[in-house]
């Protein structure tokens, strides 16, 4: 089964969509480039590092969506492999950049090994339950098709992508706000997997009949939540270091649910489970090496 997604819609887009795409790209690029012009003391702050990492991830998502403006189709097998790759990166990030530092932070607060394990487990379960609750509230009651920017049959997919971008941004912000050595590798790893993710979002929307420029705009927009989540999470970490293990565990739980509930099922839905699983393993290995090399 090596089906190709249906050729993308050829409807000529309104001039508004390219302008909106360009505006989002410029905004994300400016957020990221500000790191080179800020005062040194500002660059060293956890909130600024969170903004920088979140903007990088959002920009990567936007860049991934852009090729849909010129390509007409993409093999379904490749799309599923890319989703699997993203799932592997997120799983490795949960383990090496969130759970393990969370355990270390708890031990540094004089918790015993068992106590640290229980604390991180509680935070992880809390993050998982919150994301599942949001998923149920936002997805089980889809928007009316006449008012929706996205057709109602695609609302579930788009909301799932946006929801799992939230814990990605949270993870970057928590690591930056806690001044963890893994923060740089985590941001880079998530940005790498955001490139194919942005492509897949735009491909699915365009393949379902949406005008290509509009599909790219939604793909770019799906990454905008990451810098916002990163900044809010980094700000929370600056309030008290006691929040660090809880924040890391919460982000890990939300990310695990996003992978298990949305990304992995979508990657295997078209019968390409083997290639998606290989992509998952490759993504896991890449993120593991990034975490080791850049920490």
mmCIF file of C-alpha atoms in Angstrom:
data_model
loop_
_atom_site.group_PDB
_atom_site.id
_atom_site.type_symbol
_atom_site.label_atom_id
_atom_site.label_comp_id
_atom_site.label_asym_id
_atom_site.label_seq_id
_atom_site.Cartn_x
_atom_site.Cartn_y
_atom_site.Cartn_z
ATOM 1 C CA UNK A 1 0.000 0.000 0.000
ATOM 2 C CA UNK A 2 1.860 3.041 -1.261
ATOM 3 C CA UNK A 3 -0.995 5.341 -2.009
ATOM 4 C CA UNK A 4 -0.384 8.968 -2.899
ATOM 5 C CA UNK A 5 -2.465 11.654 -1.314
ATOM 6 C CA UNK A 6 -4.996 13.131 -3.692
ATOM 7 C CA UNK A 7 -3.663 15.995 -5.847
ATOM 8 C CA UNK A 8 -4.046 19.238 -3.967
ATOM 9 C CA UNK A 9 -6.825 21.657 -4.771
ATOM 10 C CA UNK A 10 -5.998 23.987 -7.652
ATOM 11 C CA UNK A 11 -8.427 26.705 -6.640
ATOM 12 C CA UNK A 12 -6.763 30.091 -6.977
ATOM 13 C CA UNK A 13 -6.343 31.547 -3.485
ATOM 14 C CA UNK A 14 -7.390 35.009 -2.454
ATOM 15 C CA UNK A 15 -4.534 37.492 -2.176
ATOM 16 C CA UNK A 16 -5.339 37.642 1.537
ATOM 17 C CA UNK A 17 -3.887 34.197 2.276
ATOM 18 C CA UNK A 18 -0.326 34.858 1.003
ATOM 19 C CA UNK A 19 -0.323 38.101 2.984
ATOM 20 C CA UNK A 20 -1.433 36.289 6.153
ATOM 21 C CA UNK A 21 1.168 33.543 5.637
ATOM 22 C CA UNK A 22 3.888 36.136 5.131
ATOM 23 C CA UNK A 23 2.814 38.069 8.211
ATOM 24 C CA UNK A 24 2.999 34.989 10.439
ATOM 25 C CA UNK A 25 6.392 34.011 9.023
ATOM 26 C CA UNK A 26 7.793 37.504 9.572
ATOM 27 C CA UNK A 27 6.453 37.591 13.142
ATOM 28 C CA UNK A 28 7.983 34.215 14.019
ATOM 29 C CA UNK A 29 11.284 35.097 12.348
ATOM 30 C CA UNK A 30 11.453 38.418 14.219
ATOM 31 C CA UNK A 31 10.826 36.678 17.533
ATOM 32 C CA UNK A 32 13.689 34.307 16.859
ATOM 33 C CA UNK A 33 16.081 36.932 15.474
ATOM 34 C CA UNK A 34 15.571 39.176 18.508
ATOM 35 C CA UNK A 35 18.006 36.916 20.337
ATOM 36 C CA UNK A 36 20.862 38.582 18.451
ATOM 37 C CA UNK A 37 19.855 42.131 19.386
ATOM 38 C CA UNK A 38 18.762 41.815 23.019
ATOM 39 C CA UNK A 39 20.933 42.960 25.891
ATOM 40 C CA UNK A 40 23.223 40.215 27.285
ATOM 41 C CA UNK A 41 21.456 40.159 30.649
ATOM 42 C CA UNK A 42 18.109 39.664 28.881
ATOM 43 C CA UNK A 43 19.468 36.857 26.708
ATOM 44 C CA UNK A 44 20.462 34.975 29.851
ATOM 45 C CA UNK A 45 16.970 35.051 31.369
ATOM 46 C CA UNK A 46 14.921 31.872 31.375
ATOM 47 C CA UNK A 47 11.852 33.612 29.921
ATOM 48 C CA UNK A 48 13.879 34.992 27.008
ATOM 49 C CA UNK A 49 15.412 31.589 26.364
ATOM 50 C CA UNK A 50 11.907 30.108 26.391
ATOM 51 C CA UNK A 51 10.704 32.674 23.860
ATOM 52 C CA UNK A 52 13.713 32.017 21.662
ATOM 53 C CA UNK A 53 13.244 28.243 21.733
ATOM 54 C CA UNK A 54 9.485 28.478 21.224
ATOM 55 C CA UNK A 55 9.897 30.857 18.292
ATOM 56 C CA UNK A 56 12.411 28.482 16.716
ATOM 57 C CA UNK A 57 9.908 25.620 16.974
ATOM 58 C CA UNK A 58 7.081 27.730 15.556
ATOM 59 C CA UNK A 59 9.289 28.887 12.692
ATOM 60 C CA UNK A 60 10.272 25.292 11.929
ATOM 61 C CA UNK A 61 6.596 24.304 11.730
ATOM 62 C CA UNK A 62 5.969 27.184 9.335
ATOM 63 C CA UNK A 63 8.923 26.267 7.126
ATOM 64 C CA UNK A 64 7.694 22.680 6.954
ATOM 65 C CA UNK A 65 4.291 23.799 5.661
ATOM 66 C CA UNK A 66 5.635 26.032 2.868
ATOM 67 C CA UNK A 67 6.471 23.309 0.271
ATOM 68 C CA UNK A 68 2.731 22.623 -0.136
ATOM 69 C CA UNK A 69 2.562 25.911 -2.056
ATOM 70 C CA UNK A 70 4.527 24.312 -4.918
ATOM 71 C CA UNK A 71 4.169 20.510 -4.669
ATOM 72 C CA UNK A 72 1.025 18.807 -5.960
ATOM 73 C CA UNK A 73 1.031 15.597 -3.907
ATOM 74 C CA UNK A 74 3.068 13.516 -1.481
ATOM 75 C CA UNK A 75 3.243 9.723 -1.064
ATOM 76 C CA UNK A 76 1.118 8.569 1.844
ATOM 77 C CA UNK A 77 3.938 6.262 2.918
ATOM 78 C CA UNK A 78 6.283 9.243 3.275
ATOM 79 C CA UNK A 79 3.704 11.265 5.199
ATOM 80 C CA UNK A 80 3.210 8.391 7.661
ATOM 81 C CA UNK A 81 6.973 7.928 8.046
ATOM 82 C CA UNK A 82 7.320 11.625 8.882
ATOM 83 C CA UNK A 83 4.577 11.369 11.499
ATOM 84 C CA UNK A 84 6.322 8.352 13.003
ATOM 85 C CA UNK A 85 9.597 10.288 13.062
ATOM 86 C CA UNK A 86 7.937 13.130 14.953
ATOM 87 C CA UNK A 87 6.452 10.678 17.439
ATOM 88 C CA UNK A 88 9.898 9.197 18.111
ATOM 89 C CA UNK A 89 11.424 12.615 18.735
ATOM 90 C CA UNK A 90 8.652 13.492 21.165
ATOM 91 C CA UNK A 91 8.964 10.199 23.041
ATOM 92 C CA UNK A 92 12.720 10.627 23.451
ATOM 93 C CA UNK A 93 12.245 14.246 24.519
ATOM 94 C CA UNK A 94 9.747 13.118 27.152
ATOM 95 C CA UNK A 95 12.190 10.602 28.583
ATOM 96 C CA UNK A 96 15.597 12.275 28.307
ATOM 97 C CA UNK A 97 14.730 15.992 28.420
ATOM 98 C CA UNK A 98 11.777 15.978 30.813
ATOM 99 C CA UNK A 99 11.367 12.878 32.993
ATOM 100 C CA UNK A 100 15.039 12.323 33.841
ATOM 101 C CA UNK A 101 15.739 16.015 34.618
ATOM 102 C CA UNK A 102 12.501 16.051 36.627
ATOM 103 C CA UNK A 103 13.727 13.168 38.753
ATOM 104 C CA UNK A 104 17.095 14.877 39.215
ATOM 105 C CA UNK A 105 15.409 18.144 40.220
ATOM 106 C CA UNK A 106 13.267 16.317 42.772
ATOM 107 C CA UNK A 107 16.303 14.546 44.244
ATOM 108 C CA UNK A 108 18.069 17.929 44.467
ATOM 109 C CA UNK A 109 15.141 19.081 46.622
ATOM 110 C CA UNK A 110 16.005 16.291 49.108
ATOM 111 C CA UNK A 111 13.318 13.864 47.992
ATOM 112 C CA UNK A 112 14.245 10.200 48.311
ATOM 113 C CA UNK A 113 14.456 8.055 45.186
ATOM 114 C CA UNK A 114 10.942 6.756 45.858
ATOM 115 C CA UNK A 115 9.674 10.225 46.703
ATOM 116 C CA UNK A 116 11.090 11.680 43.487
ATOM 117 C CA UNK A 117 9.502 8.866 41.518
ATOM 118 C CA UNK A 118 6.095 9.487 43.100
ATOM 119 C CA UNK A 119 6.329 13.250 42.563
ATOM 120 C CA UNK A 120 7.253 12.930 38.883
ATOM 121 C CA UNK A 121 4.608 10.255 38.380
ATOM 122 C CA UNK A 122 1.950 12.512 39.901
ATOM 123 C CA UNK A 123 2.977 15.431 37.691
ATOM 124 C CA UNK A 124 3.073 13.191 34.619
ATOM 125 C CA UNK A 125 -0.414 11.812 35.263
ATOM 126 C CA UNK A 126 -1.712 15.336 35.878
ATOM 127 C CA UNK A 127 -0.355 16.504 32.516
ATOM 128 C CA UNK A 128 -1.829 13.470 30.771
ATOM 129 C CA UNK A 129 -5.272 13.973 32.311
ATOM 130 C CA UNK A 130 -5.332 17.701 31.527
ATOM 131 C CA UNK A 131 -4.489 17.119 27.855
ATOM 132 C CA UNK A 132 -7.077 14.328 27.586
ATOM 133 C CA UNK A 133 -9.644 16.666 29.134
ATOM 134 C CA UNK A 134 -8.809 19.451 26.688
ATOM 135 C CA UNK A 135 -8.953 16.979 23.820
ATOM 136 C CA UNK A 136 -12.427 15.844 24.856
ATOM 137 C CA UNK A 137 -13.783 19.348 25.389
ATOM 138 C CA UNK A 138 -12.379 20.822 22.168
ATOM 139 C CA UNK A 139 -12.674 17.865 19.815
ATOM 140 C CA UNK A 140 -15.912 16.146 20.814
ATOM 141 C CA UNK A 141 -17.866 19.302 20.028
ATOM 142 C CA UNK A 142 -16.490 20.335 16.615
ATOM 143 C CA UNK A 143 -17.008 23.812 15.257
ATOM 144 C CA UNK A 144 -19.939 24.500 12.982
ATOM 145 C CA UNK A 145 -18.760 24.011 9.400
ATOM 146 C CA UNK A 146 -20.229 27.336 8.273
ATOM 147 C CA UNK A 147 -18.213 29.300 10.822
ATOM 148 C CA UNK A 148 -15.040 27.236 10.876
ATOM 149 C CA UNK A 149 -11.791 28.302 9.263
ATOM 150 C CA UNK A 150 -11.182 24.571 8.769
ATOM 151 C CA UNK A 151 -13.887 22.213 7.368
ATOM 152 C CA UNK A 152 -15.640 20.319 10.162
ATOM 153 C CA UNK A 153 -14.330 16.929 9.010
ATOM 154 C CA UNK A 154 -10.779 18.222 9.523
ATOM 155 C CA UNK A 155 -11.312 20.083 12.801
ATOM 156 C CA UNK A 156 -10.388 17.028 14.867
ATOM 157 C CA UNK A 157 -7.063 16.589 13.082
ATOM 158 C CA UNK A 158 -6.087 20.266 13.260
ATOM 159 C CA UNK A 159 -7.068 20.598 16.928
ATOM 160 C CA UNK A 160 -5.106 17.454 17.759
ATOM 161 C CA UNK A 161 -1.993 18.928 16.125
ATOM 162 C CA UNK A 162 -2.430 22.253 17.901
ATOM 163 C CA UNK A 163 -3.061 20.541 21.236
ATOM 164 C CA UNK A 164 0.101 18.500 21.011
ATOM 165 C CA UNK A 165 2.050 21.614 20.028
ATOM 166 C CA UNK A 166 1.115 23.036 23.428
ATOM 167 C CA UNK A 167 3.121 20.468 25.446
ATOM 168 C CA UNK A 168 5.994 20.886 22.994
ATOM 169 C CA UNK A 169 6.077 24.596 23.765
ATOM 170 C CA UNK A 170 5.630 23.855 27.471
ATOM 171 C CA UNK A 171 8.582 21.482 27.406
ATOM 172 C CA UNK A 172 10.827 24.110 25.815
ATOM 173 C CA UNK A 173 9.663 26.774 28.266
ATOM 174 C CA UNK A 174 10.021 24.627 31.375
ATOM 175 C CA UNK A 175 13.522 23.517 30.414
ATOM 176 C CA UNK A 176 14.553 27.100 29.609
ATOM 177 C CA UNK A 177 12.922 28.591 32.697
ATOM 178 C CA UNK A 178 14.617 25.973 34.865
ATOM 179 C CA UNK A 179 17.960 26.734 33.159
ATOM 180 C CA UNK A 180 18.486 23.066 32.379
ATOM 181 C CA UNK A 181 21.520 22.082 30.281
ATOM 182 C CA UNK A 182 19.144 19.992 28.134
ATOM 183 C CA UNK A 183 17.165 23.098 27.092
ATOM 184 C CA UNK A 184 19.103 23.756 23.877
ATOM 185 C CA UNK A 185 18.968 20.157 22.656
ATOM 186 C CA UNK A 186 15.279 19.904 23.516
ATOM 187 C CA UNK A 187 14.401 23.025 21.519
ATOM 188 C CA UNK A 188 16.477 21.866 18.553
ATOM 189 C CA UNK A 189 15.014 18.358 18.617
ATOM 190 C CA UNK A 190 11.437 19.604 18.762
ATOM 191 C CA UNK A 191 12.159 22.106 15.988
ATOM 192 C CA UNK A 192 13.499 19.291 13.789
ATOM 193 C CA UNK A 193 10.368 17.209 14.216
ATOM 194 C CA UNK A 194 8.174 20.298 13.721
ATOM 195 C CA UNK A 195 9.360 20.610 10.110
ATOM 196 C CA UNK A 196 7.743 17.346 8.900
ATOM 197 C CA UNK A 197 4.809 18.014 11.215
ATOM 198 C CA UNK A 198 4.051 21.339 9.530
ATOM 199 C CA UNK A 199 4.330 19.624 6.152
ATOM 200 C CA UNK A 200 1.944 16.838 7.129
ATOM 201 C CA UNK A 201 -0.679 19.266 8.473
ATOM 202 C CA UNK A 202 -0.666 21.311 5.274
ATOM 203 C CA UNK A 203 -0.602 18.171 3.088
ATOM 204 C CA UNK A 204 -3.636 16.654 4.797
ATOM 205 C CA UNK A 205 -5.631 19.866 4.505
ATOM 206 C CA UNK A 206 -4.690 20.443 0.871
ATOM 207 C CA UNK A 207 -5.322 16.814 -0.016
ATOM 208 C CA UNK A 208 -8.823 17.131 1.441
ATOM 209 C CA UNK A 209 -9.682 19.898 -1.012
ATOM 210 C CA UNK A 210 -8.630 23.093 0.754
ATOM 211 C CA UNK A 211 -6.884 25.759 -1.332
ATOM 212 C CA UNK A 212 -3.135 25.325 -0.977
ATOM 213 C CA UNK A 213 -2.450 28.817 0.385
ATOM 214 C CA UNK A 214 -5.154 28.385 3.011
ATOM 215 C CA UNK A 215 -3.791 24.951 3.960
ATOM 216 C CA UNK A 216 -0.300 26.416 4.379
ATOM 217 C CA UNK A 217 -1.693 29.224 6.533
ATOM 218 C CA UNK A 218 -3.314 26.682 8.880
ATOM 219 C CA UNK A 219 -0.032 24.736 8.974
ATOM 220 C CA UNK A 220 1.886 27.880 9.906
ATOM 221 C CA UNK A 221 -0.765 28.869 12.450
ATOM 222 C CA UNK A 222 -0.524 25.473 14.162
ATOM 223 C CA UNK A 223 2.997 26.374 15.300
ATOM 224 C CA UNK A 224 2.147 29.788 16.738
ATOM 225 C CA UNK A 225 0.968 28.230 20.012
ATOM 226 C CA UNK A 226 4.498 27.012 20.761
ATOM 227 C CA UNK A 227 6.200 30.339 21.583
ATOM 228 C CA UNK A 228 3.170 31.355 23.647
ATOM 229 C CA UNK A 229 3.212 28.111 25.646
ATOM 230 C CA UNK A 230 6.995 28.331 26.014
ATOM 231 C CA UNK A 231 6.927 31.859 27.450
ATOM 232 C CA UNK A 232 4.079 31.125 29.886
ATOM 233 C CA UNK A 233 5.824 27.970 31.106
ATOM 234 C CA UNK A 234 9.183 29.722 31.474
ATOM 235 C CA UNK A 235 7.511 32.494 33.487
ATOM 236 C CA UNK A 236 5.969 29.896 35.781
ATOM 237 C CA UNK A 237 9.381 28.339 36.377
ATOM 238 C CA UNK A 238 10.831 31.693 37.443
ATOM 239 C CA UNK A 239 8.253 32.006 40.242
ATOM 240 C CA UNK A 240 9.718 29.136 42.274
ATOM 241 C CA UNK A 241 12.248 26.398 41.714
ATOM 242 C CA UNK A 242 9.847 24.095 43.586
ATOM 243 C CA UNK A 243 7.724 24.055 40.417
ATOM 244 C CA UNK A 244 10.538 22.664 38.262
ATOM 245 C CA UNK A 245 10.017 18.900 38.745
ATOM 246 C CA UNK A 246 6.244 19.370 38.556
ATOM 247 C CA UNK A 247 6.515 21.403 35.366
ATOM 248 C CA UNK A 248 8.855 18.943 33.691
ATOM 249 C CA UNK A 249 6.650 15.993 34.630
ATOM 250 C CA UNK A 250 3.461 17.794 33.563
ATOM 251 C CA UNK A 251 4.937 18.586 30.127
ATOM 252 C CA UNK A 252 6.131 14.991 29.775
ATOM 253 C CA UNK A 253 2.673 13.601 30.557
ATOM 254 C CA UNK A 254 0.961 15.935 28.111
ATOM 255 C CA UNK A 255 3.478 15.052 25.407
ATOM 256 C CA UNK A 256 3.105 11.308 25.965
ATOM 257 C CA UNK A 257 -0.660 11.567 25.582
ATOM 258 C CA UNK A 258 -0.292 13.663 22.434
ATOM 259 C CA UNK A 259 1.931 10.988 20.915
ATOM 260 C CA UNK A 260 -0.192 8.020 21.984
ATOM 261 C CA UNK A 261 -3.586 9.598 21.389
ATOM 262 C CA UNK A 262 -2.987 11.525 18.152
ATOM 263 C CA UNK A 263 0.333 11.083 16.359
ATOM 264 C CA UNK A 264 0.895 7.309 16.451
ATOM 265 C CA UNK A 265 -2.716 6.396 15.540
ATOM 266 C CA UNK A 266 -2.641 8.853 12.630
ATOM 267 C CA UNK A 267 0.699 7.484 11.374
ATOM 268 C CA UNK A 268 -0.668 3.937 11.194
ATOM 269 C CA UNK A 269 -4.151 4.715 9.946
ATOM 270 C CA UNK A 270 -3.339 4.112 6.271
ATOM 271 C CA UNK A 271 -1.711 0.707 6.647
ATOM 272 C CA UNK A 272 1.918 1.865 6.766
ATOM 273 C CA UNK A 273 2.568 0.852 10.357
ATOM 274 C CA UNK A 274 5.969 -0.692 9.638
ATOM 275 C CA UNK A 275 7.470 2.363 7.938
ATOM 276 C CA UNK A 276 5.908 4.610 10.581
ATOM 277 C CA UNK A 277 7.474 2.463 13.312
ATOM 278 C CA UNK A 278 10.876 2.677 11.620
ATOM 279 C CA UNK A 279 10.459 6.450 11.487
ATOM 280 C CA UNK A 280 9.564 6.433 15.184
ATOM 281 C CA UNK A 281 12.739 4.516 16.061
ATOM 282 C CA UNK A 282 14.847 6.850 13.901
ATOM 283 C CA UNK A 283 13.327 9.939 15.509
ATOM 284 C CA UNK A 284 13.892 8.501 18.987
ATOM 285 C CA UNK A 285 17.564 7.784 18.224
ATOM 286 C CA UNK A 286 18.144 11.241 16.732
ATOM 287 C CA UNK A 287 16.631 13.032 19.727
ATOM 288 C CA UNK A 288 18.571 10.811 22.122
ATOM 289 C CA UNK A 289 21.838 11.710 20.377
ATOM 290 C CA UNK A 290 20.964 15.423 20.277
ATOM 291 C CA UNK A 291 20.199 15.349 23.977
ATOM 292 C CA UNK A 292 23.526 13.673 24.712
ATOM 293 C CA UNK A 293 25.637 15.818 22.393
ATOM 294 C CA UNK A 294 24.149 19.242 23.156
ATOM 295 C CA UNK A 295 23.369 18.909 26.863
#
